[in-house]
Amino acid sequence: ELFMAPCRADGTLAGKPVELTKSLDRSADAFVPTQKGEILFQVEENAGNSLYSVTPGKDPSRLCGPVGMLSSLCGDSSGRVLAMTEARMNRPAEVAVYEPGKGEPRLLTGHNSKALATLDLPRPESMSVPVEGASMQMWLLKPPGFDLSKKWPLVYLVHGGPQGAWEDGWSWRWNPSLWAARGYVVACPNPRGSTGFGQKFVDDISGDWGGKCYRDLMAGMDALEKLPFIDKDRMASAGASFGGYMMNWFQGNTTRFKTLITHCGVFNFESMYATTEEIWFDEWEHGGPPWGPNRQSYEKHSPHKLAANFKTPMLIIHNDLDFRVPVSEGHQLFTTLQRLGIPSKFINFPDEGHWVLKPRNSEYWHREVFTWLARFAAPGAR
């Protein structure tokens, strides 16, 4: 929420804060005050970003959007012209400006234009999938040289968080366009827990990680399988953090994927609680500690409880400096898969944390991931 309060010269409050965004069922982000007492601010909305305006005593109003992914919001001396960076799924960030009454932000730079002109990067398409009492937005990216008359393999990417979203923006880590460039149709769903679709949609994940969110994801797969160009014999799924958890949950609940790729995901909720540096998060998501009144929350949706159902070949990536989801979660999963005789491989980065950030490590990560993917779901059209 965005609040405004009068302040003294030393920065202490001189009056009661006033809530400005109570009527807006979205989270406020970066903001810029104007000389007229108006505040312009950024909002994550419907898998993109919007710009809003608000003044005390009035409801917020949308100025533009949703557009791509916005960041580094700042204003000129009047506060009415905004500068920012804007990125899309098929374009890295460029500098843009927004001027009231002149439509969407206008790009000022084109540093990547020449490089992008040499590439076939189709625009992602937005799909809407009916789910239980709601609608799930999902991005669909088609590979370069896509031919509608042929069958293509599918990769289903589940985002982390779980309070996060696949936005129409560029990433230097999990980049859906890069996966599509290998010769795959790529789907990026925003199921229950995703941000930008209202607070209830976000809150519906808490205490129910393997419930409605899982069913949303399966509804997304049902819709994808009906597309005439999807090869149902070459479908894979991958995810990191919460997305990695969901790969582990998929392992015990569905056999529709030829392979699963899990990065730094939770395998055992009880060991996760006792080792993570973010204990408050587990207690929030489960409604207390494992010995508390909601012990069933830890047990009901813990992937390790379903190990007897595991069948799908799996690539596991987990890093020694991950204190959010400690590396022991990956060790437990790998040992379980090996004892079950399921094709599996463990990749460990001793110098990385929850994310793989070093360029050479990233290169190795992508090479291993795409090699494993091609082994079980060959790329390209048939």
PDB file of N, CA and C in Angstrom, residues 10-56:
ATOM      1  N   ASP A  10      13.203  17.154  10.605  1.00  0.00           N
ATOM      2  CA  ASP A  10      14.116  16.074  10.994  1.00  0.00           C
ATOM      3  C   ASP A  10      13.651  14.702  10.505  1.00  0.00           C
ATOM      4  N   GLY A  11      12.525  14.668   9.753  1.00  0.00           N
ATOM      5  CA  GLY A  11      12.043  13.416   9.186  1.00  0.00           C
ATOM      6  C   GLY A  11      11.007  12.696  10.012  1.00  0.00           C
ATOM      7  N   THR A  12      10.751  13.134  11.235  1.00  0.00           N
ATOM      8  CA  THR A  12       9.725  12.493  12.056  1.00  0.00           C
ATOM      9  C   THR A  12       8.339  12.892  11.553  1.00  0.00           C
ATOM     10  N   LEU A  13       7.359  12.047  11.803  1.00  0.00           N
ATOM     11  CA  LEU A  13       6.007  12.316  11.334  1.00  0.00           C
ATOM     12  C   LEU A  13       5.364  13.447  12.121  1.00  0.00           C
ATOM     13  N   ALA A  14       4.670  14.305  11.384  1.00  0.00           N
ATOM     14  CA  ALA A  14       3.965  15.430  12.011  1.00  0.00           C
ATOM     15  C   ALA A  14       2.458  15.196  12.006  1.00  0.00           C
ATOM     16  N   GLY A  15       2.033  14.053  11.538  1.00  0.00           N
ATOM     17  CA  GLY A  15       0.608  13.752  11.473  1.00  0.00           C
ATOM     18  C   GLY A  15       0.394  12.295  11.130  1.00  0.00           C
ATOM     19  N   LYS A  16      -0.843  11.885  11.115  1.00  0.00           N
ATOM     20  CA  LYS A  16      -1.187  10.489  10.855  1.00  0.00           C
ATOM     21  C   LYS A  16      -1.036  10.165   9.369  1.00  0.00           C
ATOM     22  N   PRO A  17      -0.398   9.031   9.023  1.00  0.00           N
ATOM     23  CA  PRO A  17      -0.290   8.631   7.616  1.00  0.00           C
ATOM     24  C   PRO A  17      -1.667   8.370   7.006  1.00  0.00           C
ATOM     25  N   VAL A  18      -1.830   8.762   5.765  1.00  0.00           N
ATOM     26  CA  VAL A  18      -3.075   8.557   5.034  1.00  0.00           C
ATOM     27  C   VAL A  18      -2.837   7.506   3.953  1.00  0.00           C
ATOM     28  N   GLU A  19      -3.689   6.497   3.936  1.00  0.00           N
ATOM     29  CA  GLU A  19      -3.570   5.428   2.937  1.00  0.00           C
ATOM     30  C   GLU A  19      -4.151   5.913   1.609  1.00  0.00           C
ATOM     31  N   LEU A  20      -3.359   5.811   0.551  1.00  0.00           N
ATOM     32  CA  LEU A  20      -3.766   6.343  -0.749  1.00  0.00           C
ATOM     33  C   LEU A  20      -4.291   5.276  -1.711  1.00  0.00           C
ATOM     34  N   THR A  21      -3.981   4.015  -1.474  1.00  0.00           N
ATOM     35  CA  THR A  21      -4.292   2.980  -2.475  1.00  0.00           C
ATOM     36  C   THR A  21      -5.220   1.899  -1.933  1.00  0.00           C
ATOM     37  N   LYS A  22      -5.989   2.256  -0.914  1.00  0.00           N
ATOM     38  CA  LYS A  22      -6.868   1.259  -0.286  1.00  0.00           C
ATOM     39  C   LYS A  22      -7.871   0.682  -1.277  1.00  0.00           C
ATOM     40  N   SER A  23      -8.344   1.492  -2.222  1.00  0.00           N
ATOM     41  CA  SER A  23      -9.370   1.026  -3.166  1.00  0.00           C
ATOM     42  C   SER A  23      -8.776   0.258  -4.354  1.00  0.00           C
ATOM     43  N   LEU A  24      -7.455   0.198  -4.432  1.00  0.00           N
ATOM     44  CA  LEU A  24      -6.789  -0.468  -5.555  1.00  0.00           C
ATOM     45  C   LEU A  24      -6.324  -1.850  -5.124  1.00  0.00           C
ATOM     46  N   ASP A  25      -6.885  -2.872  -5.747  1.00  0.00           N
ATOM     47  CA  ASP A  25      -6.550  -4.249  -5.377  1.00  0.00           C
ATOM     48  C   ASP A  25      -5.287  -4.715  -6.108  1.00  0.00           C
ATOM     49  N   ARG A  26      -4.252  -3.940  -5.973  1.00  0.00           N
ATOM     50  CA  ARG A  26      -2.936  -4.250  -6.528  1.00  0.00           C
ATOM     51  C   ARG A  26      -1.898  -3.663  -5.576  1.00  0.00           C
ATOM     52  N   SER A  27      -0.669  -4.127  -5.702  1.00  0.00           N
ATOM     53  CA  SER A  27       0.410  -3.609  -4.858  1.00  0.00           C
ATOM     54  C   SER A  27       1.098  -2.431  -5.528  1.00  0.00           C
ATOM     55  N   ALA A  28       1.286  -1.354  -4.778  1.00  0.00           N
ATOM     56  CA  ALA A  28       2.023  -0.201  -5.288  1.00  0.00           C
ATOM     57  C   ALA A  28       3.520  -0.494  -5.240  1.00  0.00           C
ATOM     58  N   ASP A  29       4.249   0.069  -6.210  1.00  0.00           N
ATOM     59  CA  ASP A  29       5.688  -0.137  -6.259  1.00  0.00           C
ATOM     60  C   ASP A  29       6.371   1.230  -6.267  1.00  0.00           C
ATOM     61  N   ALA A  30       7.317   1.454  -7.159  1.00  0.00           N
ATOM     62  CA  ALA A  30       8.048   2.719  -7.188  1.00  0.00           C
ATOM     63  C   ALA A  30       7.092   3.895  -7.381  1.00  0.00           C
ATOM     64  N   PHE A  31       7.434   5.059  -6.788  1.00  0.00           N
ATOM     65  CA  PHE A  31       6.547   6.213  -6.884  1.00  0.00           C
ATOM     66  C   PHE A  31       7.359   7.497  -7.029  1.00  0.00           C
ATOM     67  N   VAL A  32       6.708   8.505  -7.636  1.00  0.00           N
ATOM     68  CA  VAL A  32       7.323   9.819  -7.839  1.00  0.00           C
ATOM     69  C   VAL A  32       6.303  10.883  -7.445  1.00  0.00           C
ATOM     70  N   PRO A  33       6.601  11.744  -6.465  1.00  0.00           N
ATOM     71  CA  PRO A  33       5.679  12.837  -6.106  1.00  0.00           C
ATOM     72  C   PRO A  33       5.830  14.007  -7.076  1.00  0.00           C
ATOM     73  N   THR A  34       4.757  14.729  -7.306  1.00  0.00           N
ATOM     74  CA  THR A  34       4.813  15.912  -8.162  1.00  0.00           C
ATOM     75  C   THR A  34       4.666  17.165  -7.305  1.00  0.00           C
ATOM     76  N   GLN A  35       4.925  18.309  -7.912  1.00  0.00           N
ATOM     77  CA  GLN A  35       4.826  19.577  -7.192  1.00  0.00           C
ATOM     78  C   GLN A  35       3.390  19.916  -6.815  1.00  0.00           C
ATOM     79  N   LYS A  36       2.425  19.283  -7.483  1.00  0.00           N
ATOM     80  CA  LYS A  36       1.013  19.576  -7.224  1.00  0.00           C
ATOM     81  C   LYS A  36       0.401  18.662  -6.165  1.00  0.00           C
ATOM     82  N   GLY A  37       1.233  17.853  -5.509  1.00  0.00           N
ATOM     83  CA  GLY A  37       0.722  16.963  -4.482  1.00  0.00           C
ATOM     84  C   GLY A  37       0.209  15.642  -5.017  1.00  0.00           C
ATOM     85  N   GLU A  38       0.332  15.436  -6.321  1.00  0.00           N
ATOM     86  CA  GLU A  38      -0.067  14.174  -6.950  1.00  0.00           C
ATOM     87  C   GLU A  38       1.107  13.205  -6.865  1.00  0.00           C
ATOM     88  N   ILE A  39       0.800  11.910  -6.740  1.00  0.00           N
ATOM     89  CA  ILE A  39       1.841  10.899  -6.738  1.00  0.00           C
ATOM     90  C   ILE A  39       1.615   9.963  -7.926  1.00  0.00           C
ATOM     91  N   LEU A  40       2.644   9.798  -8.732  1.00  0.00           N
ATOM     92  CA  LEU A  40       2.617   8.850  -9.846  1.00  0.00           C
ATOM     93  C   LEU A  40       3.349   7.600  -9.388  1.00  0.00           C
ATOM     94  N   PHE A  41       2.760   6.443  -9.641  1.00  0.00           N
ATOM     95  CA  PHE A  41       3.393   5.228  -9.144  1.00  0.00           C
ATOM     96  C   PHE A  41       3.182   4.052 -10.093  1.00  0.00           C
ATOM     97  N   GLN A  42       4.010   3.069  -9.886  1.00  0.00           N
ATOM     98  CA  GLN A  42       4.062   1.878 -10.731  1.00  0.00           C
ATOM     99  C   GLN A  42       3.340   0.734 -10.045  1.00  0.00           C
ATOM    100  N   VAL A  43       2.625  -0.080 -10.847  1.00  0.00           N
ATOM    101  CA  VAL A  43       1.846  -1.200 -10.318  1.00  0.00           C
ATOM    102  C   VAL A  43       2.061  -2.429 -11.197  1.00  0.00           C
ATOM    103  N   GLU A  44       2.332  -3.564 -10.556  1.00  0.00           N
ATOM    104  CA  GLU A  44       2.347  -4.829 -11.293  1.00  0.00           C
ATOM    105  C   GLU A  44       0.898  -5.247 -11.530  1.00  0.00           C
ATOM    106  N   GLU A  45       0.545  -5.475 -12.787  1.00  0.00           N
ATOM    107  CA  GLU A  45      -0.855  -5.701 -13.113  1.00  0.00           C
ATOM    108  C   GLU A  45      -0.980  -6.589 -14.343  1.00  0.00           C
ATOM    109  N   ASN A  46      -1.698  -7.701 -14.184  1.00  0.00           N
ATOM    110  CA  ASN A  46      -2.034  -8.586 -15.307  1.00  0.00           C
ATOM    111  C   ASN A  46      -0.818  -8.950 -16.154  1.00  0.00           C
ATOM    112  N   ALA A  47       0.234  -9.418 -15.485  1.00  0.00           N
ATOM    113  CA  ALA A  47       1.458  -9.909 -16.126  1.00  0.00           C
ATOM    114  C   ALA A  47       2.244  -8.821 -16.842  1.00  0.00           C
ATOM    115  N   GLY A  48       2.027  -7.573 -16.445  1.00  0.00           N
ATOM    116  CA  GLY A  48       2.792  -6.447 -16.954  1.00  0.00           C
ATOM    117  C   GLY A  48       2.853  -5.369 -15.894  1.00  0.00           C
ATOM    118  N   ASN A  49       3.222  -4.174 -16.276  1.00  0.00           N
ATOM    119  CA  ASN A  49       3.272  -3.043 -15.354  1.00  0.00           C
ATOM    120  C   ASN A  49       2.404  -1.906 -15.878  1.00  0.00           C
ATOM    121  N   SER A  50       1.743  -1.209 -14.958  1.00  0.00           N
ATOM    122  CA  SER A  50       0.942  -0.028 -15.289  1.00  0.00           C
ATOM    123  C   SER A  50       1.456   1.164 -14.507  1.00  0.00           C
ATOM    124  N   LEU A  51       1.133   2.358 -14.977  1.00  0.00           N
ATOM    125  CA  LEU A  51       1.412   3.589 -14.247  1.00  0.00           C
ATOM    126  C   LEU A  51       0.091   4.178 -13.761  1.00  0.00           C
ATOM    127  N   TYR A  52       0.054   4.566 -12.499  1.00  0.00           N
ATOM    128  CA  TYR A  52      -1.148   5.133 -11.868  1.00  0.00           C
ATOM    129  C   TYR A  52      -0.842   6.508 -11.295  1.00  0.00           C
ATOM    130  N   SER A  53      -1.915   7.249 -11.054  1.00  0.00           N
ATOM    131  CA  SER A  53      -1.834   8.549 -10.399  1.00  0.00           C
ATOM    132  C   SER A  53      -2.802   8.567  -9.220  1.00  0.00           C
ATOM    133  N   VAL A  54      -2.398   9.240  -8.132  1.00  0.00           N
ATOM    134  CA  VAL A  54      -3.301   9.359  -6.991  1.00  0.00           C
ATOM    135  C   VAL A  54      -3.012  10.664  -6.253  1.00  0.00           C
ATOM    136  N   THR A  55      -4.066  11.271  -5.746  1.00  0.00           N
ATOM    137  CA  THR A  55      -3.952  12.428  -4.854  1.00  0.00           C
ATOM    138  C   THR A  55      -4.754  12.127  -3.601  1.00  0.00           C
ATOM    139  N   PRO A  56      -4.363  12.655  -2.447  1.00  0.00           N
ATOM    140  CA  PRO A  56      -5.091  12.382  -1.203  1.00  0.00           C
ATOM    141  C   PRO A  56      -6.571  12.708  -1.341  1.00  0.00           C
TER     142      PRO A  56
END
